[in-house]
PDB file of C-alpha atoms in Angstrom:
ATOM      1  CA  UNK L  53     -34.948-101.508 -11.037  1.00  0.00           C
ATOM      2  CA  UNK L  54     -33.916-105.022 -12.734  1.00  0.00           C
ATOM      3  CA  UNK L  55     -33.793-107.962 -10.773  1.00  0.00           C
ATOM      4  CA  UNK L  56     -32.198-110.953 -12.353  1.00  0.00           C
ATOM      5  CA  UNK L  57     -31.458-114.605 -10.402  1.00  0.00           C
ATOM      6  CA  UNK L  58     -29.515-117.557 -11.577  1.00  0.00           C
ATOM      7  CA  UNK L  59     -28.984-120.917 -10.657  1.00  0.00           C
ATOM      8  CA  UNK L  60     -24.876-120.810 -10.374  1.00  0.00           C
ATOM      9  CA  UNK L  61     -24.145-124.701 -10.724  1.00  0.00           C
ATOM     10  CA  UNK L  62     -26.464-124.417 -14.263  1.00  0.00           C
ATOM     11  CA  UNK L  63     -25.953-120.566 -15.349  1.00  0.00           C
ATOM     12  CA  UNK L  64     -30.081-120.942 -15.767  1.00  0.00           C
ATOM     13  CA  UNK L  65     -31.959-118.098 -15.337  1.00  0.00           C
ATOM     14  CA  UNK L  66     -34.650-118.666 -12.645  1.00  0.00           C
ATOM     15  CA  UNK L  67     -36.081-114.823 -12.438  1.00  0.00           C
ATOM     16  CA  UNK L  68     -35.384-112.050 -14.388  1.00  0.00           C
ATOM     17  CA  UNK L  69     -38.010-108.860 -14.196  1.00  0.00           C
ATOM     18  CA  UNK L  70     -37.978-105.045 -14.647  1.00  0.00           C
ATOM     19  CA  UNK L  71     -39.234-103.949 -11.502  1.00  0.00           C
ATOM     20  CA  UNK L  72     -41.428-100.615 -11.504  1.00  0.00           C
ATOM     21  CA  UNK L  73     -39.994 -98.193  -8.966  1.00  0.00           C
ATOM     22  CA  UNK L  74     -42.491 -96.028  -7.362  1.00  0.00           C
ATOM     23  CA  UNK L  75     -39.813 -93.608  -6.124  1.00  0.00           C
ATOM     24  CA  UNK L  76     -37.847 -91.003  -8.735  1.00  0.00           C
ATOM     25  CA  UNK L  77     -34.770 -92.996 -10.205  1.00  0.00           C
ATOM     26  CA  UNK L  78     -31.805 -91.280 -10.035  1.00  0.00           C
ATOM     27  CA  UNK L  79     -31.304 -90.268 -13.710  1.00  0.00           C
ATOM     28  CA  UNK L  80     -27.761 -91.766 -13.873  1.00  0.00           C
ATOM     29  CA  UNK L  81     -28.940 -94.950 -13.206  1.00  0.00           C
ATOM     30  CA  UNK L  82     -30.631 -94.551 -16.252  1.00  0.00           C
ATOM     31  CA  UNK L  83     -27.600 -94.043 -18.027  1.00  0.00           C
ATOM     32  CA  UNK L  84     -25.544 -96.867 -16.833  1.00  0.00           C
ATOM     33  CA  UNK L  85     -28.225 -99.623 -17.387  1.00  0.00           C
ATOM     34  CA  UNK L  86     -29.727 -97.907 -20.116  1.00  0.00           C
ATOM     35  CA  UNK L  87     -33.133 -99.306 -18.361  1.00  0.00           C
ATOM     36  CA  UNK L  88     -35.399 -95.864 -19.302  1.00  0.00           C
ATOM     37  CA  UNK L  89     -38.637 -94.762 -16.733  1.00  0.00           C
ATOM     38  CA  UNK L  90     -41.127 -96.037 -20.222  1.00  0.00           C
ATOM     39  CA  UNK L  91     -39.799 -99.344 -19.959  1.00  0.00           C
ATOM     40  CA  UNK L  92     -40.721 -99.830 -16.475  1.00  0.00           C
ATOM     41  CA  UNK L  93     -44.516 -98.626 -16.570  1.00  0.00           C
ATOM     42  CA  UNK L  94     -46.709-101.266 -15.899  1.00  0.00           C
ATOM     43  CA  UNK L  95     -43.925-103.276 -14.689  1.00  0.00           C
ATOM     44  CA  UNK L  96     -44.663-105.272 -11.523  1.00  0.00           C
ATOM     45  CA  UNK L  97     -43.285-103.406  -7.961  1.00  0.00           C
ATOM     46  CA  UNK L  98     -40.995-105.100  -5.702  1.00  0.00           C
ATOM     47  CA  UNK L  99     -44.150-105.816  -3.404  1.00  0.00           C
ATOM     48  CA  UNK L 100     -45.761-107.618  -6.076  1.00  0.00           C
ATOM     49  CA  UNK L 101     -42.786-110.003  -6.612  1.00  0.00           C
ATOM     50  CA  UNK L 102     -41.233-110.193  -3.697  1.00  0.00           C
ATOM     51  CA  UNK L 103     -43.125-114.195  -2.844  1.00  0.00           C
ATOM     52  CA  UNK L 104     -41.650-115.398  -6.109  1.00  0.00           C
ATOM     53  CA  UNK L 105     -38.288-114.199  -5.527  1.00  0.00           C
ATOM     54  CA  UNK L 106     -38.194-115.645  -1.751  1.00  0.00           C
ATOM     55  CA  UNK L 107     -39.337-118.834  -3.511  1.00  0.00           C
ATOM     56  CA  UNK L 108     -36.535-119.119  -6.028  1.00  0.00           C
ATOM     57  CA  UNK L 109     -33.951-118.071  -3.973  1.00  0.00           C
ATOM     58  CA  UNK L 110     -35.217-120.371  -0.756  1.00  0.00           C
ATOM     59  CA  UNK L 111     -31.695-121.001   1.589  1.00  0.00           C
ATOM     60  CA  UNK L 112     -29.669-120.741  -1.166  1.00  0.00           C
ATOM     61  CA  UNK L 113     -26.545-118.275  -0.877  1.00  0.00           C
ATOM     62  CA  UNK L 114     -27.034-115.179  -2.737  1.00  0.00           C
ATOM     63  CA  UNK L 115     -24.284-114.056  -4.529  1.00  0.00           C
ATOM     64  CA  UNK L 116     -23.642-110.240  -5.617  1.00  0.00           C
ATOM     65  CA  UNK L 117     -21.058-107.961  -6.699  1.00  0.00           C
ATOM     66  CA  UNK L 118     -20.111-105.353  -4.214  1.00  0.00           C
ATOM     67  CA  UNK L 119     -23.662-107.243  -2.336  1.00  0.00           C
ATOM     68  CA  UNK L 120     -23.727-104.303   0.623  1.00  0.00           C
ATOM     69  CA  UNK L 121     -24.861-102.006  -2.390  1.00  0.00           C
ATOM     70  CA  UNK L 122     -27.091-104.149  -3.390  1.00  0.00           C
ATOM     71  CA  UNK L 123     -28.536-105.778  -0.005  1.00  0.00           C
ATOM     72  CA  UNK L 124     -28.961-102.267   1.525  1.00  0.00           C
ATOM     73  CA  UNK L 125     -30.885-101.543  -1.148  1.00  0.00           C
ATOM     74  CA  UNK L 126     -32.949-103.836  -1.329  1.00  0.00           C
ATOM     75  CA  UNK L 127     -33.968-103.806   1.935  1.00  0.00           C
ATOM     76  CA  UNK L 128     -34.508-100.126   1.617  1.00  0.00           C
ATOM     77  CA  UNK L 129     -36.991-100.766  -0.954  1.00  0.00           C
ATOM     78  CA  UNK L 130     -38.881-103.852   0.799  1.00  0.00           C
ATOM     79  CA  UNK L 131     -39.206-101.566   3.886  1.00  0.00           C
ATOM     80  CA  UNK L 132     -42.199 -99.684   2.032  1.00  0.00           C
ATOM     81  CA  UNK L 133     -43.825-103.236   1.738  1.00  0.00           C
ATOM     82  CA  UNK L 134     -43.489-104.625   5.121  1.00  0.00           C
ATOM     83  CA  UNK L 135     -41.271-107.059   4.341  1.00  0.00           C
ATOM     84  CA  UNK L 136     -37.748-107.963   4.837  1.00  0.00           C
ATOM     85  CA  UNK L 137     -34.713-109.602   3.084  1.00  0.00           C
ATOM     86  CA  UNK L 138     -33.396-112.337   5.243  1.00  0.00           C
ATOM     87  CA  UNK L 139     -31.014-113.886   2.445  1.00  0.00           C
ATOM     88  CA  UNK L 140     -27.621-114.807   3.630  1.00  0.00           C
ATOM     89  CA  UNK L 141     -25.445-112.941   0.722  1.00  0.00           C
ATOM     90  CA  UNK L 142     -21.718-113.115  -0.254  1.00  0.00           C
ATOM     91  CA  UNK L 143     -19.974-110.615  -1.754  1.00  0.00           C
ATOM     92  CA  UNK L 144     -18.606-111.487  -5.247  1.00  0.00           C
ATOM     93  CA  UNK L 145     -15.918-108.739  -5.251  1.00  0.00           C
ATOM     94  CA  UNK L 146     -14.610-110.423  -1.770  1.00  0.00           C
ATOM     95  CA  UNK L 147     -14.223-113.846  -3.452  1.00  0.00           C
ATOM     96  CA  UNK L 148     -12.475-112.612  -6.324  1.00  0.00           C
ATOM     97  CA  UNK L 149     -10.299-110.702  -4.440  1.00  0.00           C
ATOM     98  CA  UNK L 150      -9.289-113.349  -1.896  1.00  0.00           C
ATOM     99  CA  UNK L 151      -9.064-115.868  -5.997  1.00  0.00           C
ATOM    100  CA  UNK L 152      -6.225-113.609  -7.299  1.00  0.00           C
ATOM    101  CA  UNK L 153      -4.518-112.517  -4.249  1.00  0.00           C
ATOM    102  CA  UNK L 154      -5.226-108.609  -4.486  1.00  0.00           C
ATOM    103  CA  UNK L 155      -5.419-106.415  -1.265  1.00  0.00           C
ATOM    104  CA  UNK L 156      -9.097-106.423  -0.233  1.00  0.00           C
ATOM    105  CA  UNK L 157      -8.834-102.427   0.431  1.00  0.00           C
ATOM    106  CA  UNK L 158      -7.738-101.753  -3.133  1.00  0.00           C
ATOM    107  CA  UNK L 159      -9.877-100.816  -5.767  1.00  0.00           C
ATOM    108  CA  UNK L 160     -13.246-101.345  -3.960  1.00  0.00           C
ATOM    109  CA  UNK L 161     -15.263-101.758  -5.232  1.00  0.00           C
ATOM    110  CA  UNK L 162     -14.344-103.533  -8.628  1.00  0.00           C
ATOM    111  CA  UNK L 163     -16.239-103.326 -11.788  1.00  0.00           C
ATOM    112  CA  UNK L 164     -17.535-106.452 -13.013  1.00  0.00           C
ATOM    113  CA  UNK L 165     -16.138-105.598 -16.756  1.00  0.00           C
ATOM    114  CA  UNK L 166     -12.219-105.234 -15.274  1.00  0.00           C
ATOM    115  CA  UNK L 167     -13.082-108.618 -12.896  1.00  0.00           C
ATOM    116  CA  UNK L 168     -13.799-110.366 -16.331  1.00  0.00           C
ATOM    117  CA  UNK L 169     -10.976-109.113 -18.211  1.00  0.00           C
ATOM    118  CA  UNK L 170      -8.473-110.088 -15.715  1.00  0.00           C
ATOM    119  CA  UNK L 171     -10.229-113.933 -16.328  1.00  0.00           C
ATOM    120  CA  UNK L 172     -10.239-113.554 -19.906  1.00  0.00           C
ATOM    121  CA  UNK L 173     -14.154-114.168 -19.838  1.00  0.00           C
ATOM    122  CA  UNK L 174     -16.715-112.102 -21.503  1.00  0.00           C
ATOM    123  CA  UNK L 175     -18.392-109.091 -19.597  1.00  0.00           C
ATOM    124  CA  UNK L 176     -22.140-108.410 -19.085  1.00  0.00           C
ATOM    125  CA  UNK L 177     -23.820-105.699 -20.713  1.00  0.00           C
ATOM    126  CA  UNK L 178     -24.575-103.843 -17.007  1.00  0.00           C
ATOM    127  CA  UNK L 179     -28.433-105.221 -17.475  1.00  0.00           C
ATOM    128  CA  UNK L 180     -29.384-107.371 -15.028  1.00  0.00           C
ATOM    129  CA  UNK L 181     -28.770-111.105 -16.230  1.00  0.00           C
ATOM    130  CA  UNK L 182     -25.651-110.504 -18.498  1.00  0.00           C
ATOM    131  CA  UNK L 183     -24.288-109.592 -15.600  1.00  0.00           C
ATOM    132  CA  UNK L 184     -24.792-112.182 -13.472  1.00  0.00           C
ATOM    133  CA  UNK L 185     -24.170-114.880 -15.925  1.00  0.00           C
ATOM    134  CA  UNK L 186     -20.853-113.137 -16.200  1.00  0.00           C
ATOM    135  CA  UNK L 187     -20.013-112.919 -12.410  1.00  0.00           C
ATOM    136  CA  UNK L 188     -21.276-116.582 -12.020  1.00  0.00           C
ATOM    137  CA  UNK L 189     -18.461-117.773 -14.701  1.00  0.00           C
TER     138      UNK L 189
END
């Protein structure tokens, strides 16, 4: 897992970690992020990070692409910790679609590479912090 956080008035980063995973990745994950299992051994867990990124992201808005994915997640994976996500999120894909007008049932959900064509603006690399450097422009 890869958890990056910006600030979106700045573009600054403000946390960006590999997370270890203590539960088998699915191997296409691995293929899309090109994030391999080496590179997250002795990488902090969720568990172990979890204060910081509560801290950074306080009562701001977090913003995601296609954020059920992501908040469902999430949550899944805090569960084994005890904890819980109570971030008030926004869905990236819904903004964008409601910005250029396109039917909020087609397409979903949207890659962030095809949102960023469409606004002539350069595309993350599908790590972490490229991409949301990209979604926040």
């Amino acid at each position: 897992m890869e958890l990056a956080i910006a600030d979106c008035a700045t573009e600054t980063p403000v946390f960006d970690n590999l997370i270890h995973s203590e539960v088998t990745i699915n191997p296409y994950a691995f293929k899309v992020n090109n994030i391999t299992p080496e590179m997250l051994k002795g990488k902090p867990t969720l568990g172990d990070v979890w204060a910081t990124v509560e801290g950074v992201v306080g009562n701001r808005i977090m913003l995601a692409s296609n954020s059920p994915f992501d908040e469902r997640l999430l949550n899944q994976s805090l569960q084994k910790y005890g904890l819980v996500c109570s971030f008030i999120w926004q869905d990236i894909q819904t903004l964008y679609r409601n910005y250029s007008c396109q039917n909020p049932a087609s397409d979903y959900p949207l890659k962030t590479k095809g949102m960023c064509q469409q606004l002539g603006i350069e595309a993350g690399t599908h790590r972490a912090m490229t991409d949301v450097i990209a979604q926040i422009r």
